[in-house]
Amino acid sequence: MSQVLNIQNGKIVTVPEVATIEEIRDEIREVKTFYLSIDNKEIWNNFKYKSGQFIMCTIFGAGEFAVSLPPSPENDRFHITVRTVGKVTSALHGLKPGDKVGLRGPFGNGFPFEEFKGKNLVYVAGGIGLIPLRSSIVHALQHKKDFGRVLVLHGARTPDDLMYKENIKEWQSFEGFETYITVDAPTPDWKGETGFVHTLFDKANLPVENTIAFVCGPPVMFNTVIGELLKRGLPDENIYSTLERHMKCGIGKCQHCAVGRTLVCTDGPVYTYRQIKTLGEEI
Amino acid sequence: MTMFLIKKADVGNIAQELSREYQIYGPMIEKGSGQTFFDRAQDLAEINLSAPIPSNPPKSVVFPQMERILSYEYDRAKNAVKMEPDYKIEPRALVGLRPCDLAGILCLDRFFMGQEFVDEVYLNHRKKMFIVTNTCVAPFKQCFCVCTDSGPAAGEGYDLNLTDLGKECLVEVGSEKGTALAAKLALKPANDSHLAMKKEKVDKSIAMFEGIAVDSKAWISRVMNRVTTGFVKEDVWEYVGDQCFECGACTFVCPSCSCFNIADVNNPECAGCADRLRTWDSCSYEGYSRMAGGHNPRKPVEDRRNKRFFCKLSYSQMKKYLRPGCVGCGRCAWVCPGDIGLPNVVTYVRREITR
């Protein structure tokens, strides 16, 4: 059972936990990573979550937003990676180390990792779609012996839009960990692959048997990649993604994240493609 | 079940007794407009149990249109945050609630308190509430509670239930709080003959639907299958969507609609102070499902409209909340400028089935 901030005995408490920004790192244009620690040490020490879950973050004076948890649940500093897309995320980008934010969560289902044991894991991420998958990737890296091949395929618009460049370099050095990178619009100094992310499938000799694929990225990329995976014979139920919606409460009450008959905050954000197909809504 | 009788002239004593502990809400006819509103009674004599169904449901008493759920102060100079949950909830009594509106509150109960997470704010409202329902001995024009199993008599969930038997009212007790109140009023016990009289009244009320409740009919059970299995043709939803003005009125007058938005509002008089408010929201609004960055998975209006009717009319909702999301009050049909209240939509879907 994960320790949940602000949820006690199934009852939600509306007050967020105060956290301090320890460090801020620039990732790519408009995207920064914020390293955080929760001020209440007792809660901080017991704070646990599953990869794939998300958290609600309050920027005092601006509002609250939902953000995925990219660090692995184990042995990693707690951080969030956020792009400026609206009022609240812009306010976050204006903060400095030492400033306070509020946190509620973690919410959502997370990846069912127990079911992935002994399988090949394929991560396909377009642009900042790598953020919600990072947690699971690092987890797989820490438990490499439990899995077969582990592949990370990352595509971005330009070399400047590639996420977590430092991390990817690190991952490449791990034995049995394969990373493939491509960009759509290369700069003159780009020496790597060009083309959309699914064009890497052949180069990577993508496994199909006994394989779980994780797909995350903009809607256009999502549809193309899923189509390609299905064509290669990957079954619907072995393709996972995390959905994004406008969220307010995180506990299934405000209904802003309703997709079909499910709610992203409680039934998601992790869905299999088999589920997504039946939701009857755009991604 | 414990039952009592109260003289009709003494019914006001119930509100009077409750007013010692509770703020009293009830149906009142507004002078001038002649419309009935369910509102807080400044003068208990204003409560009118024979008034027509109120224009607004009592939803706002238990789930206010705008409510502060948290206030905080961020002192940047000291880098200190002060936060406290801030919802001041007074004990409130709803007197003269119609059975459909009680069904609406029970829908909200199941939704806010009956799932994995309990909504603390709602729970606090609900704990401090006393409910006196009023059996509808005759329907009103727009009623169709007989189609939604929510009237004309309340089945459960009240503290006291009143039924007009002519000179006297039958008082049925539905909770410990109700028992305690009945004891305070020292009421005369009722017997099975009075219950039989109530049954007669209710049967007569049901029989009157055909002549009086002529505005709306909604054969919901037949439509549920179609809505749930997704076999309603696109053009039906498109037609419904084309009629929608996206005003949100249907959701705001609906006794069971519960979607809300949350926003932090800064206090102009105190630097760093803000209130977190939750306010009603409507799935018909274009901005409802729009995400930061502008992507909106539910762009066309018909997509948003069919989501509302799916919410009211699907088996999956039935399984979760044990009844359809509609309670048959007819208010959505009453307020909709596009004429796509729920009964009409049910008709459109059925017409397609029978065609």
XYZ file of C-alpha atoms in Angstrom:
638
model
C 0.000 0.000 0.000
C 1.362 3.335 -0.909
C 1.357 6.118 1.588
C -0.996 8.752 0.311
C -0.641 12.378 1.232
C -3.906 13.824 2.439
C -5.914 10.667 2.210
C -6.579 9.111 5.561
C -8.844 6.111 6.000
C -10.293 6.624 2.562
C -11.183 10.191 3.393
C -9.695 12.974 1.374
C -8.301 15.906 3.241
C -8.431 19.070 1.200
C -5.224 20.532 2.598
C -2.074 19.879 0.538
C 1.249 19.016 2.141
C 3.814 21.810 1.947
C 6.955 20.971 -0.028
C 10.126 22.917 -0.747
C 11.782 23.308 -4.125
C 15.381 22.189 -3.625
C 16.711 22.550 -7.112
C 15.543 23.511 -10.587
C 17.077 22.184 -13.789
C 16.391 23.285 -17.332
C 15.457 20.409 -19.603
C 14.404 21.742 -22.993
C 12.674 24.922 -24.116
C 9.713 25.615 -21.785
C 10.433 22.475 -19.745
C 12.072 22.379 -16.331
C 12.564 19.736 -13.678
C 11.840 20.681 -10.068
C 13.400 18.650 -7.255
C 11.164 18.703 -4.199
C 11.085 17.573 -0.596
C 8.068 17.434 1.672
C 8.475 19.634 4.760
C 6.797 17.272 7.225
C 9.616 14.768 7.754
C 7.398 11.972 9.019
C 5.227 12.108 5.928
C 8.260 12.587 3.688
C 9.900 9.439 5.080
C 6.780 7.377 4.471
C 5.910 8.848 1.113
C 5.588 6.065 -1.460
C 4.080 5.827 -4.892
C 3.940 3.542 -7.917
C 5.400 4.388 -11.283
C 2.687 5.749 -13.535
C 0.864 7.575 -10.761
C 0.466 11.360 -10.671
C 0.347 14.103 -8.105
C -1.621 17.363 -7.708
C 0.682 20.322 -7.245
C -0.439 23.661 -5.807
C 1.342 26.843 -6.776
C 0.261 29.254 -4.078
C -1.682 32.136 -5.528
C -2.095 30.501 -8.925
C -3.856 27.155 -8.502
C -3.374 23.438 -8.730
C -2.378 21.164 -11.614
C -1.910 17.452 -12.196
C 1.561 16.211 -13.041
C 3.014 12.762 -13.570
C 5.745 11.439 -11.299
C 8.841 10.758 -13.418
C 11.277 9.466 -10.789
C 11.411 5.778 -9.961
C 9.675 4.903 -6.704
C 13.068 3.691 -5.495
C 16.446 5.367 -5.018
C 15.764 8.546 -6.874
C 15.224 12.119 -5.856
C 11.615 13.163 -5.945
C 10.970 15.494 -8.833
C 8.433 16.676 -11.359
C 9.124 17.762 -14.916
C 6.778 20.449 -16.149
C 6.220 22.327 -19.378
C 4.701 25.812 -19.320
C 1.332 25.302 -20.895
C -0.944 27.495 -18.829
C -1.292 29.949 -15.989
C -0.346 27.627 -13.136
C 2.600 25.907 -14.804
C 3.942 29.317 -15.844
C 3.708 30.422 -12.214
C 5.706 27.328 -11.212
C 8.403 28.214 -13.734
C 8.659 31.612 -12.054
C 9.598 30.048 -8.691
C 13.096 29.698 -7.270
C 14.819 27.079 -5.097
C 13.624 27.479 -1.520
C 10.105 28.445 -2.572
C 7.155 26.419 -1.307
C 4.543 24.484 -3.221
C 1.689 22.200 -2.081
C 1.284 18.524 -2.936
C -1.642 16.105 -2.829
C -1.433 12.511 -3.927
C -0.245 10.236 -5.340
C -3.323 9.462 -7.396
C -4.193 6.934 -10.064
C -3.478 3.292 -10.672
C 0.152 3.105 -11.859
C 1.672 0.390 -14.031
C 0.915 -3.201 -12.965
C 4.601 -4.134 -12.790
C 3.992 -7.556 -11.240
C 2.427 -8.611 -14.544
C 5.463 -7.539 -16.578
C 7.977 -9.920 -15.002
C 9.919 -11.987 -17.511
C 8.744 -9.924 -20.458
C 10.450 -7.604 -22.924
C 9.657 -3.949 -22.285
C 9.455 -1.453 -25.128
C 9.090 2.245 -24.335
C 8.040 4.487 -27.203
C 7.997 8.159 -26.278
C 7.320 11.195 -28.430
C 8.655 14.506 -27.094
C 7.657 15.174 -23.503
C 5.775 11.865 -23.552
C 9.002 10.540 -22.065
C 8.180 12.269 -18.764
C 5.369 9.950 -17.596
C 7.317 6.907 -18.847
C 10.576 7.823 -17.126
C 9.467 6.488 -13.778
C 8.767 3.087 -15.258
C 11.976 3.085 -17.299
C 14.134 3.766 -14.254
C 12.240 1.134 -12.314
C 12.917 -1.412 -15.068
C 16.573 -0.408 -15.047
C 16.773 -1.023 -11.316
C 15.178 -4.456 -11.731
C 16.733 -5.406 -15.053
C 17.082 -9.073 -14.125
C 13.286 -9.382 -13.927
C 12.837 -8.506 -17.578
C 13.959 -9.595 -21.042
C 15.051 -6.930 -23.484
C 14.342 -3.362 -22.373
C 14.183 -0.810 -25.191
C 13.664 2.927 -25.024
C 12.716 4.566 -28.309
C 12.529 8.327 -28.109
C 11.606 10.700 -30.889
C 11.357 14.479 -30.849
C 10.814 17.285 -33.305
C 14.377 18.622 -33.206
C 17.536 17.634 -31.336
C 16.756 20.458 -28.913
C 13.419 18.842 -28.063
C 14.898 15.532 -26.890
C 14.000 14.930 -23.262
C 16.235 13.817 -20.389
C 19.382 13.824 -22.546
C 21.662 13.212 -19.571
C 19.556 10.326 -18.348
C 19.427 8.712 -21.751
C 23.227 8.794 -21.902
C 23.323 7.046 -18.526
C 20.754 4.446 -19.554
C 22.744 3.605 -22.660
C 25.652 2.528 -20.498
C 23.584 -0.103 -18.665
C 24.054 -3.603 -19.945
C 21.071 -5.045 -21.751
C 19.405 -1.662 -21.942
C 18.822 -0.398 -25.464
C 18.052 3.196 -26.356
C 17.248 4.538 -29.805
C 16.820 8.189 -30.621
C 15.427 9.986 -33.640
C 14.341 13.508 -34.617
C 11.866 14.692 -37.261
C 13.690 17.865 -38.225
C 17.454 17.494 -37.804
C 19.808 20.422 -37.325
C 22.976 20.487 -39.509
C 25.089 19.062 -36.694
C 22.707 16.160 -35.947
C 24.408 12.835 -36.569
C 21.707 10.494 -35.357
C 18.576 9.027 -36.916
C 15.913 11.108 -38.560
C 12.235 10.306 -39.026
C 9.274 9.596 -36.782
C 9.798 7.371 -33.801
C 8.169 4.279 -35.315
C 10.798 4.270 -38.068
C 13.195 2.997 -35.382
C 11.271 -0.265 -34.994
C 13.204 -2.138 -37.673
C 16.568 -0.806 -36.539
C 15.748 -1.891 -32.999
C 14.605 -5.295 -34.202
C 11.505 -4.757 -32.115
C 10.438 -7.825 -30.172
C 6.786 -8.815 -30.487
C 6.521 -12.117 -28.630
C 6.188 -11.801 -24.871
C 6.475 -8.018 -25.090
C 4.869 -5.091 -23.321
C 4.906 -1.731 -25.100
C 4.456 1.648 -23.419
C 3.408 4.479 -25.702
C 3.206 8.106 -24.742
C 3.275 11.248 -26.807
C 1.146 13.714 -28.753
C -2.119 12.306 -30.206
C -0.793 12.128 -33.799
C 2.283 10.166 -32.774
C 0.197 7.956 -30.512
C -2.112 6.827 -33.293
C 0.718 6.133 -35.754
C 2.805 4.196 -33.260
C -0.131 2.097 -32.036
C -1.070 1.317 -35.646
C 2.470 0.149 -36.348
C 2.659 -1.968 -33.182
C -0.631 -3.675 -33.995
C 0.534 -4.319 -37.554
C 3.564 -6.102 -36.151
C 1.298 -8.344 -34.148
C 1.460 -6.903 -30.650
C -1.861 -7.639 -28.934
C -3.992 -4.664 -27.724
C -3.738 -5.670 -24.110
C 0.071 -5.564 -24.184
C 0.154 -1.915 -25.225
C 0.061 0.555 -22.335
C -0.293 4.296 -22.258
C -0.995 7.025 -19.765
C -3.771 9.444 -20.617
C -3.800 13.117 -19.840
C -6.892 15.061 -18.877
C -7.844 18.270 -17.192
C -8.003 17.284 -13.509
C -9.256 19.112 -10.484
C -9.968 16.833 -7.539
C -7.908 13.678 -8.206
C -10.382 11.425 -6.394
C -13.127 10.852 -8.945
C -15.542 13.571 -7.869
C -15.199 16.593 -10.133
C -15.547 14.448 -13.288
C -13.358 16.665 -15.440
C -11.247 13.691 -16.446
C -14.142 11.421 -17.451
C -13.210 9.403 -20.537
C -15.968 7.091 -21.671
C -17.196 5.399 -18.542
C -13.890 5.715 -16.721
C -12.101 8.479 -14.856
C -8.444 9.129 -15.590
C -7.760 10.047 -11.957
C -8.997 6.803 -10.410
C -9.272 4.237 -13.237
C -6.212 5.642 -15.017
C -3.960 7.333 -15.926
C -2.528 3.986 -17.069
C -4.715 2.232 -19.639
C -4.117 -0.626 -22.026
C -4.901 -0.019 -25.665
C -7.655 -2.589 -25.368
C -9.339 -0.294 -22.806
C -8.600 2.886 -24.745
C -10.305 1.453 -27.832
C -13.559 1.046 -25.934
C -13.566 4.493 -24.319
C -15.076 6.078 -27.393
C -13.159 9.287 -27.070
C -10.228 11.040 -28.621
C -6.901 10.556 -26.889
C -41.801 1.476 10.958
C -42.923 4.061 13.480
C -45.751 6.279 12.286
C -47.579 9.220 13.779
C -50.338 11.619 12.918
C -50.200 15.381 13.042
C -53.073 17.807 12.493
C -52.574 19.768 9.307
C -52.840 23.004 11.221
C -49.894 21.833 13.359
C -47.524 20.799 10.564
C -45.683 24.079 11.007
C -44.626 22.867 14.461
C -42.154 20.507 12.807
C -40.202 23.370 11.224
C -40.625 25.363 14.421
C -39.093 22.601 16.518
C -36.304 22.023 13.997
C -35.458 25.721 13.929
C -34.023 25.431 17.455
C -31.117 23.461 16.035
C -31.173 23.962 12.299
C -31.355 26.630 9.654
C -34.614 25.892 7.876
C -34.900 25.519 4.121
C -38.160 24.875 2.318
C -40.355 25.602 -0.688
C -41.675 29.164 -0.749
C -43.783 31.019 -3.281
C -42.074 34.239 -4.262
C -44.329 37.267 -4.052
C -44.579 38.977 -7.409
C -43.327 36.218 -9.677
C -45.508 33.532 -8.154
C -42.655 31.058 -8.694
C -41.691 28.510 -6.077
C -38.129 28.492 -4.837
C -36.419 26.155 -2.431
C -34.548 28.527 -0.187
C -33.694 29.443 3.361
C -36.762 30.556 5.308
C -36.379 33.822 7.192
C -39.957 33.458 8.354
C -41.094 29.861 8.911
C -44.655 30.790 7.950
C -43.411 31.293 4.382
C -42.790 27.583 3.918
C -45.580 26.263 1.768
C -45.922 22.496 1.615
C -48.613 22.666 -1.037
C -46.536 24.909 -3.321
C -45.681 23.519 -6.774
C -42.336 21.847 -7.313
C -39.626 24.511 -6.755
C -37.806 25.954 -9.763
C -34.471 25.075 -8.183
C -33.641 21.741 -6.592
C -32.356 21.662 -2.986
C -28.972 20.517 -4.335
C -27.382 23.854 -3.515
C -27.974 23.349 0.215
C -25.871 20.215 0.329
C -23.572 21.049 -2.606
C -23.393 24.853 -2.856
C -22.963 26.528 -6.213
C -19.809 28.134 -4.879
C -18.029 27.024 -1.753
C -14.694 27.718 -0.112
C -12.890 24.473 0.724
C -9.504 25.813 1.744
C -7.847 29.091 2.534
C -4.134 29.689 2.594
C -1.553 32.388 3.035
C 1.886 32.267 1.509
C 4.253 34.712 3.127
C 7.061 34.971 0.585
C 9.282 37.094 2.829
C 9.287 34.445 5.569
C 8.719 31.630 3.087
C 5.979 30.268 5.305
C 2.668 28.728 4.345
C -0.426 28.730 6.508
C -3.280 26.542 5.337
C -6.565 25.465 6.787
C -9.573 23.641 5.446
C -12.200 26.288 5.478
C -15.755 25.164 5.047
C -18.087 26.400 7.707
C -21.074 24.134 7.647
C -24.175 24.907 9.681
C -26.807 22.325 10.591
C -29.572 22.631 8.035
C -33.049 21.140 7.774
C -34.840 20.662 4.492
C -38.574 20.802 5.110
C -41.061 19.796 2.435
C -38.635 18.140 0.064
C -40.305 16.426 -2.907
C -39.440 12.728 -3.353
C -37.685 13.364 -6.680
C -35.436 15.909 -5.008
C -34.676 13.485 -2.203
C -33.752 10.937 -4.876
C -31.414 13.603 -6.273
C -29.706 13.964 -2.900
C -29.413 10.178 -2.610
C -27.726 10.155 -6.036
C -25.250 12.728 -4.741
C -24.779 10.681 -1.537
C -23.861 7.548 -3.419
C -21.571 9.482 -5.669
C -19.766 11.661 -3.111
C -19.690 9.246 -0.182
C -20.189 5.774 -1.577
C -17.056 5.069 -3.566
C -13.382 4.536 -3.001
C -12.884 8.060 -1.708
C -15.300 10.004 0.431
C -15.746 13.697 -0.276
C -15.121 15.282 3.072
C -16.821 18.588 2.369
C -20.016 16.933 1.174
C -19.923 14.466 4.057
C -19.829 17.337 6.535
C -22.843 18.972 4.923
C -24.718 15.734 4.928
C -23.960 14.787 8.537
C -25.582 17.973 9.750
C -28.728 17.694 7.696
C -32.310 16.855 8.628
C -34.716 15.917 5.852
C -38.511 16.121 5.934
C -40.033 14.860 2.690
C -43.503 15.580 1.407
C -45.364 12.903 -0.582
C -46.711 14.223 -3.876
C -50.430 13.480 -3.633
C -50.771 14.898 -7.143
C -48.176 15.313 -9.879
C -47.249 18.584 -11.585
C -47.267 19.229 -15.314
C -43.641 18.411 -16.060
C -43.205 15.428 -13.717
C -42.151 11.966 -14.839
C -40.858 10.436 -11.608
C -42.956 7.326 -12.294
C -40.570 6.648 -15.215
C -37.467 7.013 -13.049
C -38.597 5.255 -9.874
C -38.217 8.330 -7.704
C -41.783 9.250 -6.771
C -44.499 10.201 -6.103
C -43.682 8.791 -2.636
C -40.244 8.702 -1.035
C -38.989 5.212 -0.219
C -35.865 5.806 1.853
C -33.414 8.418 2.982
C -35.668 10.805 4.890
C -35.734 11.548 8.605
C -39.461 12.257 8.517
C -41.919 11.811 5.680
C -45.230 13.644 5.519
C -48.316 12.547 3.601
C -51.384 14.726 3.411
C -54.357 12.527 4.349
C -56.940 15.314 4.361
C -57.466 16.720 7.840
C -54.332 15.093 9.154
C -50.837 14.306 7.940
C -49.203 10.919 8.279
C -45.697 11.270 9.702
C -43.399 8.333 8.934
C -40.114 8.123 10.791
C -37.058 7.102 8.809
C -34.139 7.616 11.188
C -33.075 8.006 14.794
C -33.005 11.761 14.352
C -36.590 11.524 13.128
C -37.596 9.393 16.117
C -36.151 11.957 18.493
C -37.977 14.805 16.816
C -41.290 12.943 16.789
C -40.868 12.309 20.519
C -40.323 16.012 21.169
C -43.505 16.880 19.315
C -45.513 14.283 21.306
C -47.409 13.093 18.234
C -50.392 10.767 18.178
C -49.448 7.249 16.951
C -50.813 6.144 13.581
C -51.783 2.614 12.551
C -52.023 0.432 9.464
C -55.298 2.021 8.405
C -53.457 5.305 7.952
C -50.782 3.573 5.946
C -53.529 2.136 3.748
C -54.887 5.659 3.302
C -51.421 6.780 2.222
C -51.210 3.964 -0.291
C -54.553 5.008 -1.706
C -53.324 8.604 -2.027
C -50.153 7.482 -3.782
C -52.020 5.171 -6.165
C -54.376 8.003 -6.990
C -51.427 10.304 -7.578
C -49.893 7.817 -10.005
C -53.208 7.511 -11.814
C -53.289 11.293 -12.218
C -50.049 11.376 -14.237
C -51.857 10.635 -17.467
C -54.144 13.633 -17.096
C -51.912 16.152 -15.331
C -48.247 15.320 -16.016
C -48.617 15.787 -19.744
C -45.410 17.687 -20.528
C -42.865 14.928 -20.291
C -42.603 11.220 -20.598
C -39.327 9.359 -20.479
C -39.312 5.619 -20.963
C -35.816 5.332 -19.708
C -35.383 1.573 -19.358
C -35.828 1.095 -23.089
C -33.241 3.728 -23.914
C -30.579 2.569 -21.473
C -29.633 -0.398 -23.551
C -29.104 1.743 -26.638
C -27.125 4.425 -24.858
C -24.936 1.925 -23.017
C -24.111 -0.212 -26.005
C -23.334 2.846 -28.130
C -25.970 2.015 -30.724
C -27.489 5.471 -30.828
C -26.800 6.712 -34.348
C -24.396 9.608 -34.764
C -27.060 11.756 -36.410
C -29.269 11.578 -33.304
C -26.437 12.972 -31.171
C -25.657 15.502 -33.878
C -29.258 16.650 -33.905
C -29.252 16.931 -30.106
C -25.908 18.765 -30.239
C -27.179 21.200 -32.866
C -30.014 22.176 -30.528
C -27.688 22.809 -27.571
C -26.944 26.413 -26.637
C -24.210 25.291 -24.210
C -25.812 27.389 -21.481
C -25.376 24.768 -18.774
C -28.862 25.379 -17.373
C -29.842 21.685 -17.519
C -26.919 20.727 -15.327
C -27.489 23.544 -12.849
C -31.168 22.753 -12.237
C -30.546 18.993 -12.190
C -30.910 17.544 -8.668
C -28.245 14.918 -9.365
C -25.628 16.679 -11.550
C -22.487 17.037 -9.463
C -19.567 18.119 -11.671
C -17.480 20.876 -10.207
C -14.503 23.050 -10.921
C -11.815 24.167 -8.477
C -10.100 27.534 -8.655
C -7.783 29.501 -6.377
C -8.848 33.114 -5.957
C -6.470 35.667 -4.491
C -7.686 37.979 -1.781
C -7.012 41.543 -2.995
C -6.822 42.842 0.575
C -4.146 40.464 1.800
C -0.955 39.766 -0.099
C -0.397 36.034 -0.454
C -3.877 35.109 0.795
C -6.103 33.017 -1.398
C -9.235 30.929 -1.192
C -9.696 27.633 -2.939
C -13.249 27.593 -4.252
C -15.217 24.817 -5.759
C -18.026 25.800 -8.061
C -20.586 23.982 -10.153
C -19.438 23.166 -13.644
C -21.198 21.811 -16.694
C -20.126 19.141 -19.170
C -21.814 21.163 -21.917
C -19.233 23.931 -21.685
C -16.557 23.954 -24.335
C -13.885 24.585 -21.702
C -14.984 21.673 -19.521
C -12.679 19.076 -21.028
C -10.145 21.429 -22.598
C -6.658 20.808 -21.276
C -3.876 23.243 -20.601
C -2.232 23.864 -23.950
C -5.554 23.903 -25.765
C -6.076 20.253 -26.762
C -9.715 19.324 -26.309
C -10.655 15.680 -26.673
C -14.366 16.574 -26.678
C -14.517 19.285 -29.249
C -17.889 18.948 -31.000
C -20.865 19.972 -28.917
C -22.696 16.726 -29.702
C -19.819 14.841 -28.154
C -20.287 16.773 -24.931
C -24.077 16.422 -25.072
C -24.070 12.676 -25.502
C -21.707 12.436 -22.524
C -24.354 14.044 -20.311
C -27.052 11.671 -21.442
C -24.676 8.758 -21.152
C -24.035 9.858 -17.581
C -27.764 9.926 -16.828
C -28.837 6.886 -18.786
C -26.236 4.162 -18.819
C -26.116 0.765 -17.180
C -22.656 1.465 -15.859
C -24.063 4.386 -13.877
C -26.900 2.125 -12.741
C -24.385 -0.396 -11.482
C -22.430 2.244 -9.621
C -25.289 4.266 -8.170
C -28.147 1.750 -8.231
C -30.484 4.003 -10.177
C -30.496 6.144 -13.318
C -28.972 9.590 -12.944
C -32.332 11.157 -13.768
C -34.963 11.614 -11.047
C -37.869 12.695 -13.245
C -38.343 16.254 -11.972
C -38.583 17.700 -15.482
C -36.590 20.834 -14.696
C -34.115 20.345 -17.550
C -36.984 20.235 -20.025
C -38.380 23.329 -18.365
C -35.238 25.455 -18.640
C -33.669 24.224 -21.875
C -33.823 26.904 -24.584
C -32.969 24.276 -27.186
C -35.754 21.898 -26.211
C -33.409 19.014 -25.471
C -34.343 18.280 -21.897
C -33.850 14.659 -20.967
C -37.395 13.491 -21.815
C -37.082 14.825 -25.363
C -33.718 13.189 -25.874
C -35.175 9.902 -24.646
C -37.947 10.361 -27.193
C -35.457 11.008 -30.014
C -33.504 7.889 -29.142
C -36.672 5.789 -28.848
C -38.028 7.133 -32.117
C -34.884 5.889 -33.753
C -35.398 2.473 -32.200
C -39.006 2.174 -33.265
C -38.513 3.633 -36.728
